[in-house]
mmCIF file of C-alpha atoms in Angstrom:
data_model
loop_
_atom_site.group_PDB
_atom_site.id
_atom_site.type_symbol
_atom_site.label_atom_id
_atom_site.label_comp_id
_atom_site.label_asym_id
_atom_site.label_seq_id
_atom_site.Cartn_x
_atom_site.Cartn_y
_atom_site.Cartn_z
ATOM 1 C CA MET A 1 0.000 0.000 0.000
ATOM 2 C CA ALA A 2 1.058 3.578 -0.493
ATOM 3 C CA VAL A 3 1.875 6.213 2.091
ATOM 4 C CA PHE A 4 2.442 9.638 0.567
ATOM 5 C CA GLY A 5 4.863 12.095 2.109
ATOM 6 C CA CYS A 6 5.948 15.670 1.559
ATOM 7 C CA ALA A 7 8.569 16.125 -1.162
ATOM 8 C CA GLY A 8 9.950 19.088 0.779
ATOM 9 C CA CYS A 9 10.582 17.638 4.224
ATOM 10 C CA GLY A 10 9.513 13.995 4.051
ATOM 11 C CA ALA A 11 6.672 14.344 6.565
ATOM 12 C CA VAL A 12 3.880 11.764 6.327
ATOM 13 C CA LEU A 13 0.818 13.239 4.612
ATOM 14 C CA THR A 14 -1.573 10.279 4.301
ATOM 15 C CA ALA A 15 -2.702 7.091 5.906
ATOM 16 C CA ALA A 16 -1.782 3.845 4.154
ATOM 17 C CA VAL A 17 -3.964 3.672 1.039
ATOM 18 C CA SER A 18 -4.489 1.065 -1.658
ATOM 19 C CA GLN A 19 -4.793 1.982 -5.342
ATOM 20 C CA VAL A 20 -8.147 1.512 -7.076
ATOM 21 C CA ALA A 21 -9.492 2.386 -10.504
ATOM 22 C CA LEU A 22 -10.354 6.028 -11.127
ATOM 23 C CA PRO A 23 -14.042 6.442 -10.132
ATOM 24 C CA ILE A 24 -16.293 6.989 -13.126
ATOM 25 C CA HIS A 25 -18.376 9.389 -11.019
ATOM 26 C CA LEU A 26 -15.861 12.145 -11.849
ATOM 27 C CA ALA A 27 -17.869 12.546 -15.061
ATOM 28 C CA ASP A 28 -20.514 14.612 -13.264
ATOM 29 C CA ALA A 29 -21.822 15.842 -9.919
ATOM 30 C CA HIS A 30 -25.276 16.815 -8.677
ATOM 31 C CA TRP A 31 -25.547 20.585 -8.554
ATOM 32 C CA GLU A 32 -26.388 22.329 -5.262
ATOM 33 C CA SER A 33 -26.140 19.152 -3.183
ATOM 34 C CA LEU A 34 -23.569 17.940 -0.691
ATOM 35 C CA HIS A 35 -21.662 14.868 -1.827
ATOM 36 C CA PRO A 36 -19.951 12.061 0.084
ATOM 37 C CA PRO A 37 -16.240 11.342 -0.386
ATOM 38 C CA LEU A 38 -15.540 10.197 -3.929
ATOM 39 C CA LEU A 39 -13.294 7.362 -2.749
ATOM 40 C CA GLU A 40 -13.652 4.858 0.054
ATOM 41 C CA ALA A 41 -11.430 5.325 3.103
ATOM 42 C CA GLY A 42 -8.114 3.553 2.649
ATOM 43 C CA SER A 43 -7.988 3.924 -1.131
ATOM 44 C CA TYR A 44 -6.546 6.287 -3.730
ATOM 45 C CA ALA A 45 -6.645 6.733 -7.498
ATOM 46 C CA LEU A 46 -4.527 8.531 -10.089
ATOM 47 C CA ASP A 47 -6.163 10.971 -12.494
ATOM 48 C CA PRO A 48 -4.160 11.043 -15.743
ATOM 49 C CA ALA A 49 -5.947 14.178 -17.008
ATOM 50 C CA PRO A 50 -4.560 17.650 -16.242
ATOM 51 C CA TYR A 51 -6.379 19.315 -13.379
ATOM 52 C CA GLY A 52 -6.361 22.710 -11.710
ATOM 53 C CA PRO A 53 -5.796 26.348 -12.673
ATOM 54 C CA PRO A 54 -5.003 28.015 -14.945
ATOM 55 C CA TRP A 55 -7.984 27.085 -17.121
ATOM 56 C CA ARG A 56 -8.446 27.859 -20.818
ATOM 57 C CA GLN A 57 -11.503 27.710 -23.066
ATOM 58 C CA TRP A 58 -11.800 25.447 -26.127
ATOM 59 C CA ASP A 59 -11.615 28.360 -28.585
ATOM 60 C CA GLU A 60 -8.438 29.569 -26.933
ATOM 61 C CA VAL A 61 -6.731 26.171 -27.032
ATOM 62 C CA GLY A 62 -7.841 24.912 -30.444
ATOM 63 C CA PRO A 63 -8.725 21.366 -31.530
ATOM 64 C CA ASP A 64 -5.157 20.156 -32.161
ATOM 65 C CA GLU A 65 -3.792 21.074 -28.738
ATOM 66 C CA ALA A 66 -6.999 19.857 -27.100
ATOM 67 C CA ALA A 67 -6.603 16.479 -28.826
ATOM 68 C CA GLU A 68 -3.082 16.175 -27.397
ATOM 69 C CA ARG A 69 -4.700 16.484 -23.975
ATOM 70 C CA GLY A 70 -7.295 13.830 -24.735
ATOM 71 C CA ARG A 71 -10.183 16.211 -25.514
ATOM 72 C CA PHE A 72 -11.790 15.806 -28.934
ATOM 73 C CA ALA A 73 -14.919 17.960 -28.643
ATOM 74 C CA PRO A 74 -15.828 21.042 -26.612
ATOM 75 C CA PHE A 75 -16.731 20.310 -23.014
ATOM 76 C CA GLY A 76 -15.963 22.914 -20.386
ATOM 77 C CA ALA A 77 -12.568 24.518 -19.844
ATOM 78 C CA LEU A 78 -9.239 22.776 -20.310
ATOM 79 C CA SER A 79 -6.726 22.726 -17.491
ATOM 80 C CA ASP A 80 -3.092 23.734 -17.639
ATOM 81 C CA GLY A 81 -2.575 22.085 -14.263
ATOM 82 C CA PRO A 82 -0.557 18.932 -13.551
ATOM 83 C CA SER A 83 -1.477 15.414 -14.667
ATOM 84 C CA ASP A 84 -1.503 12.331 -12.419
ATOM 85 C CA THR A 85 -2.863 14.042 -9.313
ATOM 86 C CA VAL A 86 -3.444 11.616 -6.441
ATOM 87 C CA LEU A 87 -7.100 11.444 -5.396
ATOM 88 C CA LEU A 88 -8.101 10.249 -1.938
ATOM 89 C CA ALA A 89 -10.776 10.711 0.705
ATOM 90 C CA PRO A 90 -10.212 13.825 2.875
ATOM 91 C CA GLY A 91 -10.182 11.689 6.010
ATOM 92 C CA ASP A 92 -7.057 9.868 4.810
ATOM 93 C CA THR A 93 -4.874 12.995 4.887
ATOM 94 C CA ARG A 94 -2.382 13.553 7.703
ATOM 95 C CA GLY A 95 -0.125 16.466 8.657
ATOM 96 C CA THR A 96 -1.696 19.109 6.432
ATOM 97 C CA GLY A 97 -3.322 22.463 7.102
ATOM 98 C CA LEU A 98 -5.650 24.670 5.101
ATOM 99 C CA ILE A 99 -4.183 27.703 3.344
ATOM 100 C CA LEU A 100 -6.904 30.163 4.342
ATOM 101 C CA GLU A 101 -6.328 32.689 1.573
ATOM 102 C CA ARG A 102 -7.001 29.897 -0.961
ATOM 103 C CA ALA A 103 -10.148 28.564 0.693
ATOM 104 C CA GLY A 104 -12.633 30.021 -1.784
ATOM 105 C CA GLY A 105 -15.949 28.339 -2.496
ATOM 106 C CA HIS A 106 -19.614 28.975 -2.985
ATOM 107 C CA CYS A 107 -21.874 28.516 0.051
ATOM 108 C CA ARG A 108 -21.100 25.210 1.783
ATOM 109 C CA GLY A 109 -17.391 24.559 1.435
ATOM 110 C CA ILE A 110 -14.228 24.826 -0.640
ATOM 111 C CA ASP A 111 -14.102 24.233 -4.386
ATOM 112 C CA GLY A 112 -10.389 24.603 -5.156
ATOM 113 C CA ARG A 113 -10.888 27.609 -7.442
ATOM 114 C CA ASP A 114 -7.779 29.328 -6.059
ATOM 115 C CA GLY A 115 -5.413 26.409 -6.633
ATOM 116 C CA PRO A 116 -3.642 24.235 -4.046
ATOM 117 C CA ASN A 117 -5.119 24.977 -0.617
ATOM 118 C CA LEU A 118 -3.439 22.356 1.600
ATOM 119 C CA ALA A 119 0.085 22.828 2.953
ATOM 120 C CA CYS A 120 2.428 20.468 4.768
ATOM 121 C CA LEU A 121 2.512 21.355 8.460
ATOM 122 C CA GLY A 122 6.204 20.520 8.544
ATOM 123 C CA CYS A 123 7.494 22.948 5.916
ATOM 124 C CA ASP A 124 4.474 24.914 4.565
ATOM 125 C CA LEU A 125 4.907 23.478 1.056
ATOM 126 C CA PRO A 126 1.563 23.516 -0.840
ATOM 127 C CA VAL A 127 0.890 19.825 -1.432
ATOM 128 C CA GLY A 128 -2.697 19.491 -2.635
ATOM 129 C CA THR A 129 -6.223 20.747 -3.028
ATOM 130 C CA ARG A 130 -9.232 19.867 -0.911
ATOM 131 C CA MET A 131 -12.768 20.187 -2.319
ATOM 132 C CA ASP A 132 -16.025 19.700 -0.433
ATOM 133 C CA ASP A 133 -18.370 22.462 -1.628
ATOM 134 C CA CYS A 134 -21.920 21.779 -2.773
ATOM 135 C CA GLY A 135 -21.879 20.340 -6.260
ATOM 136 C CA CYS A 136 -18.388 18.860 -5.682
ATOM 137 C CA TRP A 137 -17.265 15.401 -4.741
ATOM 138 C CA GLN A 138 -15.437 15.449 -1.428
ATOM 139 C CA VAL A 139 -11.862 14.713 -2.429
ATOM 140 C CA VAL A 140 -8.255 15.715 -1.880
ATOM 141 C CA ARG A 141 -5.959 15.984 -4.912
ATOM 142 C CA LEU A 142 -2.272 15.730 -4.042
ATOM 143 C CA LEU A 143 0.127 17.395 -6.454
ATOM 144 C CA PRO A 144 2.443 14.786 -8.018
ATOM 145 C CA GLN A 145 5.452 17.113 -7.868
ATOM 146 C CA ALA A 146 4.861 17.907 -4.182
ATOM 147 C CA VAL A 147 4.594 14.380 -2.767
ATOM 148 C CA VAL A 148 6.725 11.256 -2.664
ATOM 149 C CA ARG A 149 5.727 7.675 -2.037
ATOM 150 C CA LEU A 150 6.985 6.323 1.289
ATOM 151 C CA PRO A 151 7.303 2.667 2.366
ATOM 152 C CA GLY A 152 3.957 1.210 3.418
ATOM 153 C CA PRO A 153 2.357 -2.084 4.439
ATOM 154 C CA PRO A 154 1.800 -4.885 1.904
ATOM 155 C CA GLU A 155 -0.736 -4.223 -0.807
ATOM 156 C CA ARG A 156 -4.251 -5.576 -0.432
ATOM 157 C CA PRO A 157 -4.890 -8.617 -2.643
ATOM 158 C CA VAL A 158 -6.873 -8.046 -5.816
ATOM 159 C CA MET A 159 -10.292 -9.686 -5.441
ATOM 160 C CA ASP A 160 -11.486 -11.928 -8.243
ATOM 161 C CA TRP A 161 -14.957 -11.524 -9.692
ATOM 162 C CA ALA A 162 -16.384 -14.408 -7.668
ATOM 163 C CA ASP A 163 -15.273 -12.777 -4.404
ATOM 164 C CA LEU A 164 -16.520 -9.351 -5.483
ATOM 165 C CA LEU A 165 -19.966 -10.783 -6.153
ATOM 166 C CA ALA A 166 -20.064 -13.057 -3.097
ATOM 167 C CA THR A 167 -19.045 -10.338 -0.635
ATOM 168 C CA GLY A 168 -21.324 -7.666 -2.085
ATOM 169 C CA ALA A 169 -18.313 -5.436 -2.790
ATOM 170 C CA LEU A 170 -19.856 -4.279 -6.067
ATOM 171 C CA TRP A 171 -22.876 -2.716 -4.399
ATOM 172 C CA HIS A 172 -21.434 0.531 -3.062
ATOM 173 C CA ARG A 173 -22.508 3.741 -1.376
ATOM 174 C CA LEU A 174 -22.669 5.881 -4.529
ATOM 175 C CA ALA A 175 -25.726 4.046 -5.867
ATOM 176 C CA GLU A 176 -27.908 7.152 -5.555
ATOM 177 C CA TYR A 177 -25.664 8.765 -8.190
ATOM 178 C CA ARG A 178 -26.283 5.941 -10.684
ATOM 179 C CA ASP A 179 -27.343 8.448 -13.360
ATOM 180 C CA ILE A 180 -23.639 9.335 -13.763
ATOM 181 C CA PRO A 181 -22.287 5.860 -14.689
ATOM 182 C CA ALA A 182 -25.459 5.386 -16.732
ATOM 183 C CA GLY A 183 -24.596 8.484 -18.764
ATOM 184 C CA VAL A 184 -21.064 7.176 -19.309
ATOM 185 C CA ALA A 185 -22.411 3.768 -20.377
ATOM 186 C CA LEU A 186 -24.869 5.426 -22.759
ATOM 187 C CA ALA A 187 -22.047 7.327 -24.486
ATOM 188 C CA ARG A 188 -19.994 4.157 -24.863
ATOM 189 C CA VAL A 189 -22.936 2.240 -26.355
ATOM 190 C CA VAL A 190 -23.704 5.032 -28.841
ATOM 191 C CA ALA A 191 -20.067 5.139 -29.953
ATOM 192 C CA ALA A 192 -19.843 1.339 -30.224
ATOM 193 C CA ALA A 193 -23.033 1.241 -32.326
ATOM 194 C CA GLY A 194 -21.254 3.111 -35.123
ATOM 195 C CA GLY A 195 -24.411 4.984 -36.112
ATOM 196 C CA ALA A 196 -26.571 1.848 -36.406
ATOM 197 C CA PRO A 197 -29.825 1.306 -34.493
ATOM 198 C CA VAL A 198 -29.538 -0.571 -31.190
ATOM 199 C CA GLU A 199 -32.032 -3.106 -29.886
ATOM 200 C CA VAL A 200 -31.671 -3.633 -26.127
ATOM 201 C CA ALA A 201 -32.557 -7.041 -24.689
ATOM 202 C CA ALA A 202 -35.632 -6.884 -22.474
ATOM 203 C CA GLY A 203 -34.921 -6.308 -18.794
ATOM 204 C CA PRO A 204 -33.233 -3.739 -16.552
ATOM 205 C CA ALA A 205 -30.753 -2.649 -19.239
ATOM 206 C CA ALA A 206 -33.599 -1.812 -21.618
ATOM 207 C CA GLU A 207 -35.364 0.166 -18.899
ATOM 208 C CA LEU A 208 -32.162 2.081 -18.136
ATOM 209 C CA LEU A 209 -30.845 2.844 -21.628
ATOM 210 C CA GLY A 210 -33.607 1.970 -24.089
ATOM 211 C CA PRO A 211 -35.464 5.316 -24.195
ATOM 212 C CA ALA A 212 -32.271 7.359 -24.555
ATOM 213 C CA LEU A 213 -30.865 5.087 -27.267
ATOM 214 C CA GLY A 214 -34.149 5.343 -29.138
ATOM 215 C CA ALA A 215 -33.915 9.129 -29.042
ATOM 216 C CA LEU A 216 -30.241 9.352 -30.026
ATOM 217 C CA LEU A 217 -29.875 6.663 -32.698
ATOM 218 C CA PRO A 218 -31.888 6.014 -35.862
ATOM 219 C CA ALA A 219 -34.541 3.325 -36.090
ATOM 220 C CA GLY A 220 -34.798 0.747 -38.838
ATOM 221 C CA GLU A 221 -33.152 -2.388 -40.108
ATOM 222 C CA GLY A 222 -29.672 -3.574 -39.233
ATOM 223 C CA ALA A 223 -30.064 -2.991 -35.502
ATOM 224 C CA LYS A 224 -27.290 -4.227 -33.231
ATOM 225 C CA ARG A 225 -28.431 -6.232 -30.222
ATOM 226 C CA LEU A 226 -27.260 -5.028 -26.810
ATOM 227 C CA ASP A 227 -27.301 -7.287 -23.762
ATOM 228 C CA LEU A 228 -25.516 -7.846 -20.476
ATOM 229 C CA ALA A 229 -22.602 -10.243 -20.126
ATOM 230 C CA GLY A 230 -20.225 -10.891 -17.283
ATOM 231 C CA PRO A 231 -19.072 -13.055 -14.383
ATOM 232 C CA GLU A 232 -21.667 -15.436 -12.936
ATOM 233 C CA PHE A 233 -24.118 -14.089 -15.513
ATOM 234 C CA GLY A 234 -23.191 -15.685 -18.815
ATOM 235 C CA GLU A 235 -22.849 -14.442 -22.378
ATOM 236 C CA PRO A 236 -26.166 -14.141 -24.228
ATOM 237 C CA ALA A 237 -25.962 -13.805 -28.000
ATOM 238 C CA ALA A 238 -25.449 -10.108 -28.732
ATOM 239 C CA ASP A 239 -23.475 -7.725 -30.931
ATOM 240 C CA LEU A 240 -22.695 -5.362 -28.034
ATOM 241 C CA ALA A 241 -22.171 -6.579 -24.467
ATOM 242 C CA LEU A 242 -22.415 -4.418 -21.347
ATOM 243 C CA VAL A 243 -19.585 -5.759 -19.190
ATOM 244 C CA PRO A 244 -18.220 -4.650 -15.794
ATOM 245 C CA VAL A 245 -14.966 -2.829 -15.054
ATOM 246 C CA HIS A 246 -12.997 -4.242 -12.122
ATOM 247 C CA PRO A 247 -13.211 -1.655 -9.319
ATOM 248 C CA GLN A 248 -9.634 -2.250 -8.149
ATOM 249 C CA THR A 249 -7.657 -2.733 -11.348
ATOM 250 C CA GLY A 250 -9.831 -1.014 -13.953
ATOM 251 C CA ASP A 251 -9.636 -4.138 -16.155
ATOM 252 C CA VAL A 252 -12.629 -4.701 -18.439
ATOM 253 C CA TRP A 253 -14.266 -8.148 -18.268
ATOM 254 C CA GLN A 254 -13.863 -9.719 -21.694
ATOM 255 C CA PRO A 255 -16.625 -11.731 -23.375
ATOM 256 C CA ARG A 256 -15.593 -14.799 -25.349
ATOM 257 C CA ALA A 257 -18.532 -14.979 -27.747
ATOM 258 C CA GLY A 258 -17.354 -12.271 -30.138
ATOM 259 C CA ALA A 259 -19.526 -9.429 -28.878
ATOM 260 C CA VAL A 260 -17.986 -5.964 -28.670
ATOM 261 C CA PRO A 261 -17.470 -5.200 -24.956
ATOM 262 C CA VAL A 262 -18.975 -1.944 -23.668
ATOM 263 C CA PRO A 263 -17.415 -1.142 -20.249
ATOM 264 C CA VAL A 264 -19.830 -0.277 -17.423
ATOM 265 C CA ASP A 265 -19.195 0.769 -13.833
ATOM 266 C CA ALA A 266 -19.164 -2.497 -11.863
ATOM 267 C CA ALA A 267 -21.762 -1.377 -9.309
ATOM 268 C CA LEU A 268 -24.214 -0.305 -12.020
ATOM 269 C CA TRP A 269 -23.573 -3.531 -13.939
ATOM 270 C CA ALA A 270 -24.250 -5.624 -10.826
ATOM 271 C CA GLU A 271 -27.506 -3.757 -10.250
ATOM 272 C CA LEU A 272 -28.611 -4.541 -13.805
ATOM 273 C CA ALA A 273 -27.394 -8.134 -13.842
ATOM 274 C CA PHE A 274 -28.650 -9.102 -10.385
ATOM 275 C CA PRO A 275 -31.546 -6.774 -9.511
ATOM 276 C CA SER A 276 -32.826 -6.879 -5.974
ATOM 277 C CA GLN A 277 -35.629 -9.366 -5.414
ATOM 278 C CA ARG A 278 -36.661 -8.014 -2.025
ATOM 279 C CA THR A 279 -40.349 -7.973 -1.173
ATOM 280 C CA ARG A 280 -42.237 -6.118 1.526
ATOM 281 C CA LEU A 281 -44.590 -9.058 2.162
ATOM 282 C CA PRO A 282 -43.941 -11.677 4.871
ATOM 283 C CA VAL A 283 -41.852 -14.592 3.665
ATOM 284 C CA VAL A 284 -44.500 -17.121 4.747
ATOM 285 C CA GLY A 285 -48.239 -16.551 4.634
ATOM 286 C CA GLY A 286 -49.932 -13.161 4.551
ATOM 287 C CA LEU A 287 -51.636 -10.665 6.787
ATOM 288 C CA PRO A 288 -54.770 -11.674 8.671
ATOM 289 C CA ALA A 289 -58.062 -10.551 7.137
ATOM 290 C CA GLY A 290 -58.928 -6.970 8.026
ATOM 291 C CA VAL A 291 -55.328 -6.004 8.925
ATOM 292 C CA GLU A 292 -53.700 -3.251 6.916
ATOM 293 C CA ARG A 293 -49.997 -2.600 6.742
ATOM 294 C CA ASP A 294 -48.870 0.702 8.210
ATOM 295 C CA ASP A 295 -45.352 0.639 6.764
ATOM 296 C CA PRO A 296 -44.418 3.733 4.763
ATOM 297 C CA LEU A 297 -44.557 3.155 1.028
ATOM 298 C CA PRO A 298 -41.178 2.904 -0.731
ATOM 299 C CA PRO A 299 -40.000 6.278 -2.026
ATOM 300 C CA HIS A 300 -40.598 7.036 -5.681
ATOM 301 C CA PRO A 301 -38.735 9.619 -7.785
ATOM 302 C CA TRP A 302 -40.526 12.755 -8.913
ATOM 303 C CA TYR A 303 -39.580 12.144 -12.540
ATOM 304 C CA PRO A 304 -38.476 9.206 -14.727
ATOM 305 C CA PHE A 305 -34.850 8.124 -14.389
ATOM 306 C CA ARG A 306 -32.545 9.560 -17.021
ATOM 307 C CA PRO A 307 -28.837 8.927 -17.596
ATOM 308 C CA SER A 308 -26.754 12.011 -16.855
ATOM 309 C CA GLY A 309 -26.481 14.218 -19.939
ATOM 310 C CA GLU A 310 -23.379 15.859 -18.465
ATOM 311 C CA ALA A 311 -21.644 12.491 -18.045
ATOM 312 C CA PHE A 312 -22.774 11.509 -21.553
ATOM 313 C CA ARG A 313 -21.099 14.549 -23.150
ATOM 314 C CA TYR A 314 -18.075 14.332 -20.816
ATOM 315 C CA THR A 315 -17.438 10.799 -22.079
ATOM 316 C CA LEU A 316 -18.033 11.511 -25.767
ATOM 317 C CA ALA A 317 -15.719 14.535 -25.647
ATOM 318 C CA ARG A 318 -12.874 12.246 -24.549
ATOM 319 C CA MET A 319 -13.356 9.722 -27.368
ATOM 320 C CA PRO A 320 -11.408 10.193 -30.629
ATOM 321 C CA ALA A 321 -14.441 8.759 -32.426
ATOM 322 C CA VAL A 322 -16.425 11.920 -31.627
ATOM 323 C CA ARG A 323 -14.575 13.611 -34.489
ATOM 324 C CA GLU A 324 -16.658 11.510 -36.891
ATOM 325 C CA PRO A 325 -19.492 13.708 -38.219
ATOM 326 C CA TRP A 326 -22.362 11.420 -37.157
ATOM 327 C CA LEU A 327 -21.121 11.152 -33.560
ATOM 328 C CA ARG A 328 -20.160 14.822 -33.319
ATOM 329 C CA ALA A 329 -23.708 15.670 -34.390
ATOM 330 C CA ILE A 330 -25.076 13.596 -31.499
ATOM 331 C CA HIS A 331 -22.656 15.262 -29.086
ATOM 332 C CA ASP A 332 -23.663 18.734 -30.234
ATOM 333 C CA ARG A 333 -27.367 17.891 -30.173
ATOM 334 C CA ALA A 334 -27.032 16.668 -26.598
ATOM 335 C CA ARG A 335 -25.676 20.077 -25.576
#
């Protein structure tokens, strides 16, 4: 496991943390709401994309330079900050203090607008940025040039798919933000379809993605069949297969039947592949005649579920394929 220290004085800056795949939830956030930590305690991830000020607009950068940074269509500002920042939960930091003059935010916290706002308590070197404002994931980003990796305990073993499913490790606390990985999955399916219609196999996947795919892609003959595939689930006959991404390694589960794999956040995939079968009725028998249940009804959303449009465009903008006219037209129409 990793322990990160200050590059200036060597002081310990974090608890021991184990590397995991970069959370897909970075693709969006719910505006004007407080968010939980992006990462679980005891874990960290590396973000290969540049992050932090100064920021530049698409028209200022131009398509060629943007493509070198992995951006192939307009989507927000582009950062001139460092790549490979270390993301971790705020509670896993040690030996740091807030730089008060850089603690700008909106109404409920800090958003990192002023650049690195955490300093090493040992030498005052700015080492990272904390964010916890409304509309932001709670996260600390350590600057790669300001930290060093110190010796730590042995790494946690990588769980295989059977263990992940058996222990329930795929069902995680960010489930209420499922519209974000759904928006990412939608973008990947649209790109994989190559402009052809998509027919989604009946079930939870069709309920989740079917309406949006019907609105974004043409109808008619030559439709590609989309279905789930994965560990403990099987490989139904399909042209496109929604498959899970390992939450620790980021490896994509590979189908053997020739279907094109479409990576999906593992927690969302598990929800689709193994939907809850819980019931509110007694397991045996029923209620006596004349007795009415007084349990509160399960909550229902105010509006139909929709994949995140922000996450959809975020994902398309980072695909080289979006430079193809048919896919760029979908990206622009989604704006």
